[in-house]
Short mmCIF file of C-alpha atoms and ligand atoms in Angstrom, two decimals:
data_model
loop_
_atom_site.label_atom_id
_atom_site.label_comp_id
_atom_site.label_asym_id
_atom_site.label_seq_id
_atom_site.Cartn_x
_atom_site.Cartn_y
_atom_site.Cartn_z
CA UNK H 203 -79.28 27.25 80.50
CA UNK H 204 -79.18 30.81 79.18
CA UNK H 205 -81.77 32.06 76.73
CA UNK H 206 -82.89 35.30 75.15
CA UNK H 207 -86.51 36.12 75.86
CA UNK H 208 -87.96 38.50 73.27
CA UNK H 209 -91.41 40.06 73.23
CA UNK H 210 -91.90 41.39 69.73
CA UNK H 211 -94.43 43.21 67.62
CA UNK H 212 -93.19 46.78 67.87
CA UNK H 213 -90.97 48.79 65.54
CA UNK H 214 -87.37 49.64 66.42
CA UNK H 215 -86.43 53.33 66.71
CA UNK H 216 -83.20 55.09 67.69
CA UNK H 217 -79.50 54.72 67.11
CA UNK H 218 -77.03 51.87 67.41
CA UNK H 219 -73.20 51.93 67.38
CA UNK H 220 -71.50 49.15 65.46
CA UNK H 221 -68.48 47.36 66.96
CA UNK H 222 -65.27 46.28 65.26
CA UNK H 223 -65.48 43.52 62.67
CA UNK H 224 -65.36 39.99 64.10
CA UNK H 225 -63.91 38.44 60.97
CA UNK H 226 -61.15 41.05 60.82
CA UNK H 227 -60.38 40.75 64.55
CA UNK H 228 -60.05 36.96 64.53
CA UNK H 229 -57.41 37.24 61.78
CA UNK H 230 -55.58 40.35 62.99
CA UNK H 231 -55.09 39.04 66.55
CA UNK H 232 -53.20 35.90 65.42
CA UNK H 233 -51.44 38.02 62.76
CA UNK H 234 -49.66 39.80 65.63
CA UNK H 235 -47.62 36.57 66.03
CA UNK H 236 -45.71 37.69 62.92
CA UNK H 237 -44.72 40.97 64.55
CA UNK H 238 -41.28 41.36 66.14
CA UNK H 239 -42.53 43.89 68.71
CA UNK H 240 -45.72 44.40 70.79
CA UNK H 241 -48.87 45.83 69.14
CA UNK H 242 -52.00 47.57 70.31
CA UNK H 243 -55.21 46.67 68.47
CA UNK H 244 -58.21 48.98 68.83
CA UNK H 245 -61.91 48.78 67.95
CA UNK H 246 -61.85 45.10 68.92
CA UNK H 247 -65.36 43.68 69.47
CA UNK H 248 -65.99 42.35 72.97
CA UNK H 249 -67.25 38.91 71.88
CA UNK H 250 -66.47 35.36 72.90
CA UNK H 251 -64.52 34.54 69.70
CA UNK H 252 -62.09 37.36 70.55
CA UNK H 253 -61.74 36.12 74.15
CA UNK H 254 -61.04 32.63 72.81
CA UNK H 255 -58.32 33.59 70.34
CA UNK H 256 -56.76 35.87 72.99
CA UNK H 257 -56.66 33.00 75.50
CA UNK H 258 -55.15 30.71 72.86
CA UNK H 259 -52.32 33.22 72.29
CA UNK H 260 -51.82 33.49 76.06
CA UNK H 261 -51.56 29.69 76.31
CA UNK H 262 -48.79 29.88 73.71
CA UNK H 263 -46.83 32.39 75.80
CA UNK H 264 -47.92 35.74 74.33
CA UNK H 265 -48.70 38.58 76.73
CA UNK H 266 -52.28 39.60 75.89
CA UNK H 267 -53.89 42.32 78.00
CA UNK H 268 -57.19 44.13 77.59
CA UNK H 269 -56.42 47.86 77.90
CA UNK H 270 -60.10 48.78 77.81
CA UNK H 271 -63.32 47.26 76.45
CA UNK H 272 -62.23 47.63 72.83
CA UNK H 273 -58.40 47.63 72.91
CA UNK H 274 -55.92 44.80 73.32
CA UNK H 275 -52.19 44.96 73.99
CA UNK H 276 -50.44 41.93 72.50
CA UNK H 277 -46.75 41.16 73.01
CA UNK H 278 -45.90 38.10 70.88
CA UNK H 279 -42.16 38.19 71.55
CA UNK H 280 -42.26 35.48 74.25
CA UNK H 281 -44.26 32.86 72.34
CA UNK H 282 -42.71 29.55 73.37
CA UNK H 283 -44.52 26.98 71.24
CA UNK H 284 -45.76 26.47 67.70
CA UNK H 285 -48.33 23.96 68.95
CA UNK H 286 -51.93 25.07 69.32
CA UNK H 287 -53.76 21.85 69.99
CA UNK H 288 -55.89 22.48 73.07
CA UNK H 289 -59.70 22.25 73.23
CA UNK H 290 -59.83 26.06 73.06
CA UNK H 291 -58.32 25.90 69.57
CA UNK H 292 -60.81 23.30 68.41
CA UNK H 293 -63.60 25.59 69.65
CA UNK H 294 -63.24 28.22 66.97
CA UNK H 295 -63.18 28.18 63.21
CA UNK H 296 -60.74 31.05 62.84
CA UNK H 297 -57.98 29.22 64.76
CA UNK H 298 -56.79 28.15 61.30
CA UNK H 299 -55.13 31.59 61.03
CA UNK H 300 -52.60 30.32 63.59
CA UNK H 301 -51.29 28.03 60.84
CA UNK H 302 -50.36 30.87 58.47
CA UNK H 303 -49.02 33.12 61.23
CA UNK H 304 -46.88 30.45 62.95
CA UNK H 305 -45.60 29.04 59.67
CA UNK H 306 -44.77 32.55 58.47
CA UNK H 307 -42.87 33.43 61.65
CA UNK H 308 -41.30 30.17 62.81
CA UNK H 309 -41.50 27.85 59.79
CA UNK H 310 -43.65 25.34 61.62
CA UNK H 311 -47.13 25.01 63.12
CA UNK H 312 -49.29 22.33 64.69
CA UNK H 313 -52.90 23.42 65.04
CA UNK H 314 -56.04 21.51 66.03
CA UNK H 315 -58.69 21.35 63.32
CA UNK H 316 -61.12 24.23 63.51
CA UNK H 317 -64.57 24.04 65.04
CA UNK H 318 -66.96 27.00 65.05
CA UNK H 319 -70.29 27.32 63.32
CA UNK H 320 -71.75 24.11 62.07
CA UNK H 321 -73.13 24.39 58.58
CA UNK H 322 -71.88 21.80 56.15
CA UNK H 323 -68.39 20.74 55.19
CA UNK H 324 -65.81 23.46 55.77
CA UNK H 325 -62.62 22.29 54.02
CA UNK H 326 -59.25 24.09 54.24
CA UNK H 327 -57.62 22.42 51.23
CA UNK H 328 -56.94 25.80 49.55
CA UNK H 329 -55.09 27.08 52.64
CA UNK H 330 -52.87 23.97 52.61
CA UNK H 331 -52.34 24.16 48.86
CA UNK H 332 -51.01 27.70 49.35
CA UNK H 333 -48.61 26.68 52.14
CA UNK H 334 -47.35 23.76 50.06
CA UNK H 335 -46.76 26.00 47.04
CA UNK H 336 -44.45 28.05 49.28
CA UNK H 337 -42.45 24.96 50.21
CA UNK H 338 -44.16 23.70 53.38
CA UNK H 339 -45.12 20.08 54.02
CA UNK H 340 -48.57 19.65 55.51
CA UNK H 341 -50.15 16.59 57.08
CA UNK H 342 -53.17 15.59 59.09
CA UNK H 343 -52.16 13.97 62.39
CA UNK H 344 -54.61 11.63 64.18
CA UNK H 345 -57.42 13.01 62.03
CA UNK H 346 -57.64 16.11 64.21
CA UNK H 347 -54.46 18.19 63.97
CA UNK H 348 -52.88 19.92 60.98
CA UNK H 349 -49.11 20.02 60.97
CA UNK H 350 -47.22 22.30 58.59
CA UNK H 351 -43.49 22.79 58.43
CA UNK H 352 -40.65 23.70 56.11
CA UNK H 353 -36.92 22.89 56.20
CA UNK H 354 -35.89 25.94 54.18
CA UNK H 355 -37.49 29.38 54.62
CA UNK H 356 -40.88 29.71 52.88
CA UNK H 357 -40.50 30.91 49.32
CA UNK H 358 -43.00 33.05 47.40
CA UNK H 359 -44.92 31.43 44.58
CA UNK H 360 -47.87 31.92 42.22
CA UNK H 361 -51.02 30.51 43.83
CA UNK H 362 -54.36 30.22 42.06
CA UNK H 363 -57.29 29.55 44.40
CA UNK H 364 -59.79 27.04 42.99
CA UNK H 365 -62.56 28.62 45.05
CA UNK H 366 -62.79 32.19 46.27
CA UNK H 367 -61.95 31.69 49.94
CA UNK H 368 -61.70 34.39 52.59
CA UNK H 369 -59.78 32.13 54.97
CA UNK H 370 -57.31 30.82 52.37
CA UNK H 371 -56.62 34.33 51.04
CA UNK H 372 -55.87 35.67 54.54
CA UNK H 373 -53.89 32.59 55.65
CA UNK H 374 -51.66 32.72 52.56
CA UNK H 375 -51.13 36.47 53.10
CA UNK H 376 -49.99 35.70 56.65
CA UNK H 377 -47.57 32.97 55.62
CA UNK H 378 -46.22 35.05 52.71
CA UNK H 379 -45.60 38.27 54.65
CA UNK H 380 -42.14 37.14 55.79
CA UNK H 381 -41.43 34.57 53.04
CA UNK H 382 -38.57 35.04 50.61
CA UNK H 383 -39.56 36.71 47.35
CA UNK H 384 -42.93 37.38 45.80
CA UNK H 385 -46.20 35.51 46.38
CA UNK H 386 -49.09 36.15 44.01
CA UNK H 387 -52.59 35.01 45.01
CA UNK H 388 -54.97 34.81 42.06
CA UNK H 389 -58.75 34.50 42.39
CA UNK H 390 -58.34 36.03 45.86
CA UNK H 391 -61.32 36.98 48.02
CA UNK H 392 -62.08 40.73 48.21
CA UNK H 393 -63.98 41.15 51.49
CA UNK H 394 -63.36 44.34 53.51
CA UNK H 395 -61.64 42.27 56.23
CA UNK H 396 -59.06 41.09 53.65
CA UNK H 397 -58.17 44.72 52.96
CA UNK H 398 -58.09 45.35 56.72
CA UNK H 399 -55.64 42.50 57.35
CA UNK H 400 -53.43 43.75 54.49
CA UNK H 401 -53.55 47.30 55.90
CA UNK H 402 -52.59 45.99 59.34
CA UNK H 403 -49.66 43.95 57.97
CA UNK H 404 -48.52 46.86 55.78
CA UNK H 405 -48.66 49.24 58.75
CA UNK H 406 -46.12 46.92 60.45
CA UNK H 407 -43.84 47.11 57.40
CA UNK H 408 -45.16 44.29 55.18
CA UNK H 409 -45.35 44.79 51.41
CA UNK H 410 -48.82 43.72 50.22
CA UNK H 411 -50.49 45.19 47.15
CA UNK H 412 -53.82 44.55 45.49
CA UNK H 413 -55.89 43.56 48.56
CA UNK H 414 -59.53 44.20 47.63
CA UNK H 415 -58.93 42.98 44.05
CA UNK H 416 -58.68 39.37 42.92
CA UNK H 417 -54.89 39.48 42.52
CA UNK H 418 -52.85 40.11 45.67
CA UNK H 419 -49.06 40.46 45.55
CA UNK H 420 -47.04 39.94 48.72
CA UNK H 421 -43.31 40.58 48.80
CA UNK H 422 -41.84 39.07 51.94
CA UNK H 423 -39.97 41.28 54.41
CA UNK H 424 -37.57 40.39 57.22
CA UNK H 425 -38.90 42.44 60.14
CA UNK H 426 -42.34 43.67 61.22
CA UNK H 427 -42.47 46.48 63.78
CA UNK H 428 -45.08 47.16 66.45
CA UNK H 429 -48.05 49.42 65.69
CA UNK H 430 -51.32 50.71 67.08
CA UNK H 431 -54.06 49.70 64.65
CA UNK H 432 -57.83 50.18 64.67
CA UNK H 433 -59.90 47.52 62.92
CA UNK H 434 -62.84 48.27 60.58
CA UNK H 435 -66.50 48.29 61.65
CA UNK H 436 -68.44 45.04 61.40
CA UNK H 437 -70.31 45.00 58.10
CA UNK H 438 -72.45 42.02 59.13
CA UNK H 439 -73.40 43.39 62.55
CA UNK H 440 -74.51 46.58 60.76
CA UNK H 441 -76.46 44.54 58.19
CA UNK H 442 -78.17 42.65 61.01
CA UNK H 443 -79.49 45.83 62.67
CA UNK H 444 -80.52 47.25 59.27
CA UNK H 445 -82.49 44.09 58.64
CA UNK H 446 -84.08 44.19 62.09
CA UNK H 447 -85.21 47.79 61.52
CA UNK H 448 -86.83 46.81 58.21
CA UNK H 449 -88.38 43.65 59.67
CA UNK H 450 -90.09 45.60 62.47
CA UNK H 451 -91.02 48.44 60.06
CA UNK H 452 -89.01 50.83 62.20
CA UNK H 453 -86.55 53.66 61.60
CA UNK H 454 -83.02 53.56 63.00
CA UNK H 455 -79.62 55.11 62.45
CA UNK H 456 -76.64 52.76 62.41
CA UNK H 457 -73.43 54.55 63.47
CA UNK H 458 -69.71 53.78 63.16
CA UNK H 459 -69.91 52.06 59.79
CA UNK H 460 -68.36 52.29 56.34
CA UNK H 461 -71.40 52.71 54.04
CA UNK H 462 -69.47 51.38 51.01
CA UNK H 463 -69.05 47.99 52.74
CA UNK H 464 -72.84 47.75 52.99
CA UNK H 465 -73.66 48.47 49.32
CA UNK H 466 -75.12 45.04 48.50
CA UNK H 467 -77.31 45.06 51.62
CA UNK H 468 -78.43 48.64 51.07
CA UNK H 469 -79.30 47.86 47.44
CA UNK H 470 -81.56 44.97 48.45
CA UNK H 471 -83.32 46.95 51.19
CA UNK H 472 -83.91 49.82 48.72
CA UNK H 473 -85.31 47.33 46.18
CA UNK H 474 -87.78 46.28 48.90
CA UNK H 475 -88.91 49.87 49.40
CA UNK H 476 -86.91 50.79 52.51
CA UNK H 477 -85.81 54.43 52.48
CA UNK H 478 -82.07 54.64 53.13
CA UNK H 479 -79.95 57.73 53.69
CA UNK H 480 -76.18 57.39 53.76
CA UNK H 481 -73.87 59.69 55.72
CA UNK H 482 -70.06 59.59 56.03
CA UNK H 483 -69.96 57.02 58.83
CA UNK H 484 -73.61 56.17 59.45
CA UNK H 485 -76.73 55.10 57.64
CA UNK H 486 -80.44 55.71 58.31
CA UNK H 487 -82.94 52.93 57.58
CA UNK H 488 -86.57 53.99 57.40
CA UNK H 489 -89.15 51.26 56.80
CA UNK H 490 -92.10 53.30 58.06
CA UNK H 491 -92.90 55.04 54.77
CA UNK H 492 -94.57 52.36 52.62
CA UNK H 493 -95.34 48.64 52.48
CA UNK H 494 -92.29 46.50 51.72
CA UNK H 495 -91.96 44.44 48.53
CA UNK H 496 -90.64 40.90 48.13
CA UNK H 497 -87.18 40.37 46.62
CA UNK H 498 -84.76 37.63 45.57
CA UNK H 499 -81.26 37.23 46.96
CA UNK H 500 -78.21 35.39 45.69
CA UNK H 501 -75.24 35.18 48.03
CA UNK H 502 -71.82 35.67 46.46
CA UNK H 503 -68.28 36.51 47.59
CA UNK H 504 -67.75 40.28 48.09
CA UNK H 505 -68.90 42.59 46.52
CA UNK H 506 -71.89 40.26 46.12
CA UNK H 507 -74.57 39.86 48.78
CA UNK H 508 -72.89 38.37 51.90
CA UNK H 509 -73.84 34.85 52.96
CA UNK H 510 -73.45 36.04 56.57
CA UNK H 511 -76.56 38.23 56.13
CA UNK H 512 -78.61 35.55 54.38
CA UNK H 513 -80.47 34.12 57.43
CA UNK H 514 -81.31 37.62 58.70
CA UNK H 515 -82.85 38.48 55.32
CA UNK H 516 -84.90 35.27 55.39
CA UNK H 517 -86.34 36.43 58.72
CA UNK H 518 -87.17 39.79 57.13
CA UNK H 519 -88.63 38.35 53.93
CA UNK H 520 -90.97 36.00 55.79
CA UNK H 521 -92.91 39.09 56.88
CA UNK H 522 -93.20 40.55 53.36
CA UNK H 523 -96.15 39.37 51.23
CA UNK H 524 -95.22 37.51 48.02
CA UNK H 525 -92.69 34.87 47.02
CA UNK H 526 -89.02 35.63 47.67
CA UNK H 527 -86.26 33.26 46.62
CA UNK H 528 -82.86 32.98 48.29
CA UNK H 529 -80.00 31.31 46.41
CA UNK H 530 -77.17 30.37 48.80
CA UNK H 531 -74.14 30.25 46.61
CA UNK H 532 -71.27 30.17 49.14
CA UNK H 533 -72.08 27.40 51.66
CA UNK H 534 -73.64 24.00 50.92
CA UNK H 535 -75.87 23.84 53.94
CA UNK H 536 -76.80 27.17 55.46
CA UNK H 537 -80.52 26.60 55.92
CA UNK H 538 -80.62 24.73 59.24
CA UNK H 539 -82.38 27.74 60.74
CA UNK H 540 -85.34 27.36 58.38
CA UNK H 541 -87.02 24.68 60.52
CA UNK H 542 -86.87 27.12 63.46
CA UNK H 543 -88.62 29.87 61.47
CA UNK H 544 -91.22 27.32 60.39
CA UNK H 545 -92.04 26.77 64.10
CA UNK H 546 -93.09 30.43 64.11
CA UNK H 547 -95.43 29.89 61.16
CA UNK H 548 -93.09 30.87 58.31
CA UNK H 549 -93.81 29.23 54.97
CA UNK H 550 -90.37 28.36 53.64
CA UNK H 551 -89.30 25.36 51.59
CA UNK H 552 -85.69 24.45 50.85
CA UNK H 553 -84.62 22.83 47.59
CA UNK H 554 -80.85 22.39 47.42
CA UNK H 555 -79.29 25.84 47.38
CA UNK H 556 -82.67 27.58 47.14
CA UNK H 557 -85.02 28.67 49.92
CA UNK H 558 -88.47 29.65 48.69
CA UNK H 559 -90.23 31.99 51.08
CA UNK H 560 -93.98 32.58 50.84
CA UNK H 561 -94.03 35.79 52.85
CA UNK H 562 -96.90 37.27 54.76
CA UNK H 563 -98.12 34.08 56.48
CA UNK H 564 -99.43 34.67 60.03
CA UNK H 565 -96.54 34.36 62.50
CA UNK H 566 -96.62 33.43 66.18
CA UNK H 567 -94.07 33.28 68.97
CA UNK H 568 -92.50 29.86 69.57
CA UNK H 569 -89.48 28.40 71.35
CA UNK H 570 -86.60 28.39 68.85
CA UNK H 571 -82.86 27.80 68.92
CA UNK H 572 -79.85 29.47 67.36
CA UNK H 573 -78.39 26.77 65.10
CA UNK H 574 -75.34 28.95 64.38
CA UNK H 575 -74.22 32.56 64.79
CA UNK H 576 -76.12 34.24 61.94
CA UNK H 577 -79.04 31.85 62.34
CA UNK H 578 -79.23 33.13 65.92
CA UNK H 579 -79.34 36.72 64.66
CA UNK H 580 -82.20 35.68 62.37
CA UNK H 581 -84.07 34.25 65.38
CA UNK H 582 -83.81 37.60 67.19
CA UNK H 583 -85.13 39.43 64.12
CA UNK H 584 -87.99 36.95 63.71
CA UNK H 585 -88.85 37.23 67.42
CA UNK H 586 -88.92 41.04 67.18
CA UNK H 587 -91.40 40.79 64.28
CA UNK H 588 -94.01 38.60 65.95
CA UNK H 589 -96.41 39.59 68.71
CA UNK H 590 -95.91 37.43 71.81
CA UNK H 591 -92.89 36.13 73.66
CA UNK H 592 -90.23 33.98 72.00
CA UNK H 593 -87.52 32.11 73.87
CA UNK H 594 -84.27 31.63 71.94
CA UNK H 595 -81.89 28.91 73.16
CA UNK H 596 -78.27 28.06 72.24
CA UNK H 597 -77.44 31.77 72.50
CA UNK H 598 -73.73 30.99 72.95
CA UNK H 599 -73.56 31.01 69.15
CA UNK H 600 -74.92 34.56 69.03
CA UNK H 601 -72.48 35.74 71.71
CA UNK H 602 -69.57 34.46 69.60
CA UNK H 603 -70.10 37.33 67.20
CA UNK H 604 -72.40 40.09 68.51
CA UNK H 605 -71.15 42.51 71.18
CA UNK H 606 -73.75 43.65 73.74
CA UNK H 607 -76.58 42.38 71.59
CA UNK H 608 -79.19 42.67 74.36
CA UNK H 609 -78.14 46.20 75.33
CA UNK H 610 -78.01 47.38 71.72
CA UNK H 611 -81.47 46.04 70.84
CA UNK H 612 -82.88 47.42 74.11
CA UNK H 613 -81.54 50.86 73.25
CA UNK H 614 -83.61 50.62 70.05
CA UNK H 615 -86.74 49.96 72.10
CA UNK H 616 -86.78 46.15 71.83
CA UNK H 617 -88.13 44.06 74.68
CA UNK H 618 -85.30 41.53 74.97
CA UNK H 619 -83.57 40.08 78.00
CA UNK H 620 -81.09 37.34 78.79
CA UNK H 621 -82.45 34.85 81.26
CA UNK H 622 -80.87 31.94 83.09
CA UNK H 623 -83.29 29.02 83.32
CA UNK H 624 -82.93 26.39 86.04
CA UNK H 625 -85.83 23.96 85.81
CA UNK H 626 -88.94 25.91 86.85
CA UNK H 627 -87.09 29.11 87.80
CA UNK H 628 -85.80 31.90 85.69
CA UNK H 629 -83.48 34.69 86.66
CA UNK H 630 -82.74 37.74 84.54
CA UNK H 631 -79.04 38.27 83.84
CA UNK H 632 -78.36 42.01 83.78
CA UNK H 633 -79.49 43.91 80.71
N1 EPU X 854 -63.70 26.36 50.63
C1 EPU X 854 -63.07 25.27 50.06
N2 EPU X 854 -61.76 25.04 50.39
C2 EPU X 854 -61.06 25.84 51.24
C3 EPU X 854 -61.71 26.95 51.81
C4 EPU X 854 -63.04 27.19 51.48
O1 EPU X 854 -63.67 24.53 49.30
O2 EPU X 854 -59.88 25.58 51.48
C5 EPU X 854 -65.10 26.65 50.28
C6 EPU X 854 -66.02 26.56 51.48
O3 EPU X 854 -66.46 25.25 51.69
C7 EPU X 854 -67.12 27.52 51.10
C8 EPU X 854 -66.40 28.60 50.28
O4 EPU X 854 -65.17 28.00 49.86
O5 EPU X 854 -68.05 26.87 50.30
C9 EPU X 854 -66.10 29.90 50.99
O6 EPU X 854 -65.40 29.62 52.20
P1 EPU X 854 -64.40 30.68 52.86
O7 EPU X 854 -63.07 30.04 52.98
O8 EPU X 854 -64.51 31.98 52.16
O9 EPU X 854 -65.00 30.82 54.32
P2 EPU X 854 -64.22 30.97 55.69
O10 EPU X 854 -62.97 31.76 55.47
O11 EPU X 854 -64.07 29.65 56.35
C10 EPU X 854 -65.26 33.23 56.37
C11 EPU X 854 -66.06 33.74 57.51
C12 EPU X 854 -67.48 33.19 57.46
C13 EPU X 854 -68.11 33.56 56.11
C14 EPU X 854 -67.20 33.11 54.96
C15 EPU X 854 -67.70 33.57 53.60
C16 EPU X 854 -64.38 33.98 59.22
C17 EPU X 854 -63.82 33.51 60.50
N3 EPU X 854 -65.43 33.33 58.76
O12 EPU X 854 -65.23 31.82 56.52
O13 EPU X 854 -68.18 33.87 58.48
O14 EPU X 854 -69.35 32.94 55.98
O15 EPU X 854 -65.88 33.62 55.14
O16 EPU X 854 -67.78 34.96 53.55
O17 EPU X 854 -63.91 34.95 58.63
C18 EPU X 854 -69.80 34.18 60.11
O18 EPU X 854 -69.21 35.23 60.43
O19 EPU X 854 -70.95 33.89 60.53
C19 EPU X 854 -69.14 33.25 59.22
C20 EPU X 854 -69.50 31.99 59.08
#
């Protein structure tokens, strides 16, 4: 069993380089299916979710090659099946993008229901509603596979999303890129990775306008040509390191970012008393200047505070004296990590969508587990705060979304290592 072993209690100092955005990469890689020529995608994060979606495309007949650590060559022109029903597909949430891409290119798709992080019900009714509005029939086969197909070419339509959904917005954009006529998505999500997917599709010759606003217009085109495209930096990875710097009362510079994408996170850290300096493509977080103040957080779709940084902020706020309240407004059940923080002495109570944090309680190291990807990031931050040695298990969740997490934290002065435990023995696994 692999674990992270973290000895905390000292501030982080130094610089960290942010990788490409996971949630852009896991949409852009399947989006290449729509292309009629090979593509090269750069600034790809080297994480297990990217390896998974790449292997899924390979299973389907695409030629996917890693050119270097952060670039992939993908030739989709030899895809031989519209079925993606293997265990690999079930293993990741974002495999639902195969539905939009395959339907958009071939008019049919059969995709196993998504797995991925486990926090509450994760419906895809809005994705299916969009496909149906464009003329596809969708059905659930054997309770585990979604089938979508159309007899005539997909036709653009007006689609109003009942909830602001990142996945549904991107999936409908994929299906609509080659559909006949105009598709209009209303109440669309506005996350930076939505704009990135639109930019990628447009660079291949698609006609998408309005991405980044709540109305997106997609006029279908017949042919998409190959491109070399570099994906945006990971807003949530950056937010995680910013949070860790504040939590350890350190001072770090986070490089290779788009500061604008981090506005909601920056605003909250400033409200807490962290000194932040923004540069063109980096940001300096200095929490050494004065004691930090409590704050409240309400997660919202972009440009609101991102739910994917909520657990990391809980880990930060538990070290700040006073009562802080988190209101989780996107997911029904994203507080499974709270019981792990409580093992470390945190005083947090959960009431429905609210988590009430009585910060400043004495904290101690304890064995904890990553209950999902961002929960795992919160465990690392908590472990860095407390004196003593914390073992974090279920780290496969963390490795789904954070490239070189051990190396990056080590470069900031953290005492963290990955260890393989076999009964009584432990063996360190590289850096
Ligand atoms: N929803 C529906 N019906 C749908 C789709 C969504 O009711 O058809 C609801 C969900 O239950 C949820 C809300 O709408 O309450 C928002 O869900 P959304 O569709 O936006 O989430 P997602 O596309 O499945 C992506 C990210 C998540 C991130 C959310 C919200 C990917 C692969 N995942 O999920 O990222 O939390 O958007 O920003 O892009 C993570 O990176 O740790 C992660 C979980």
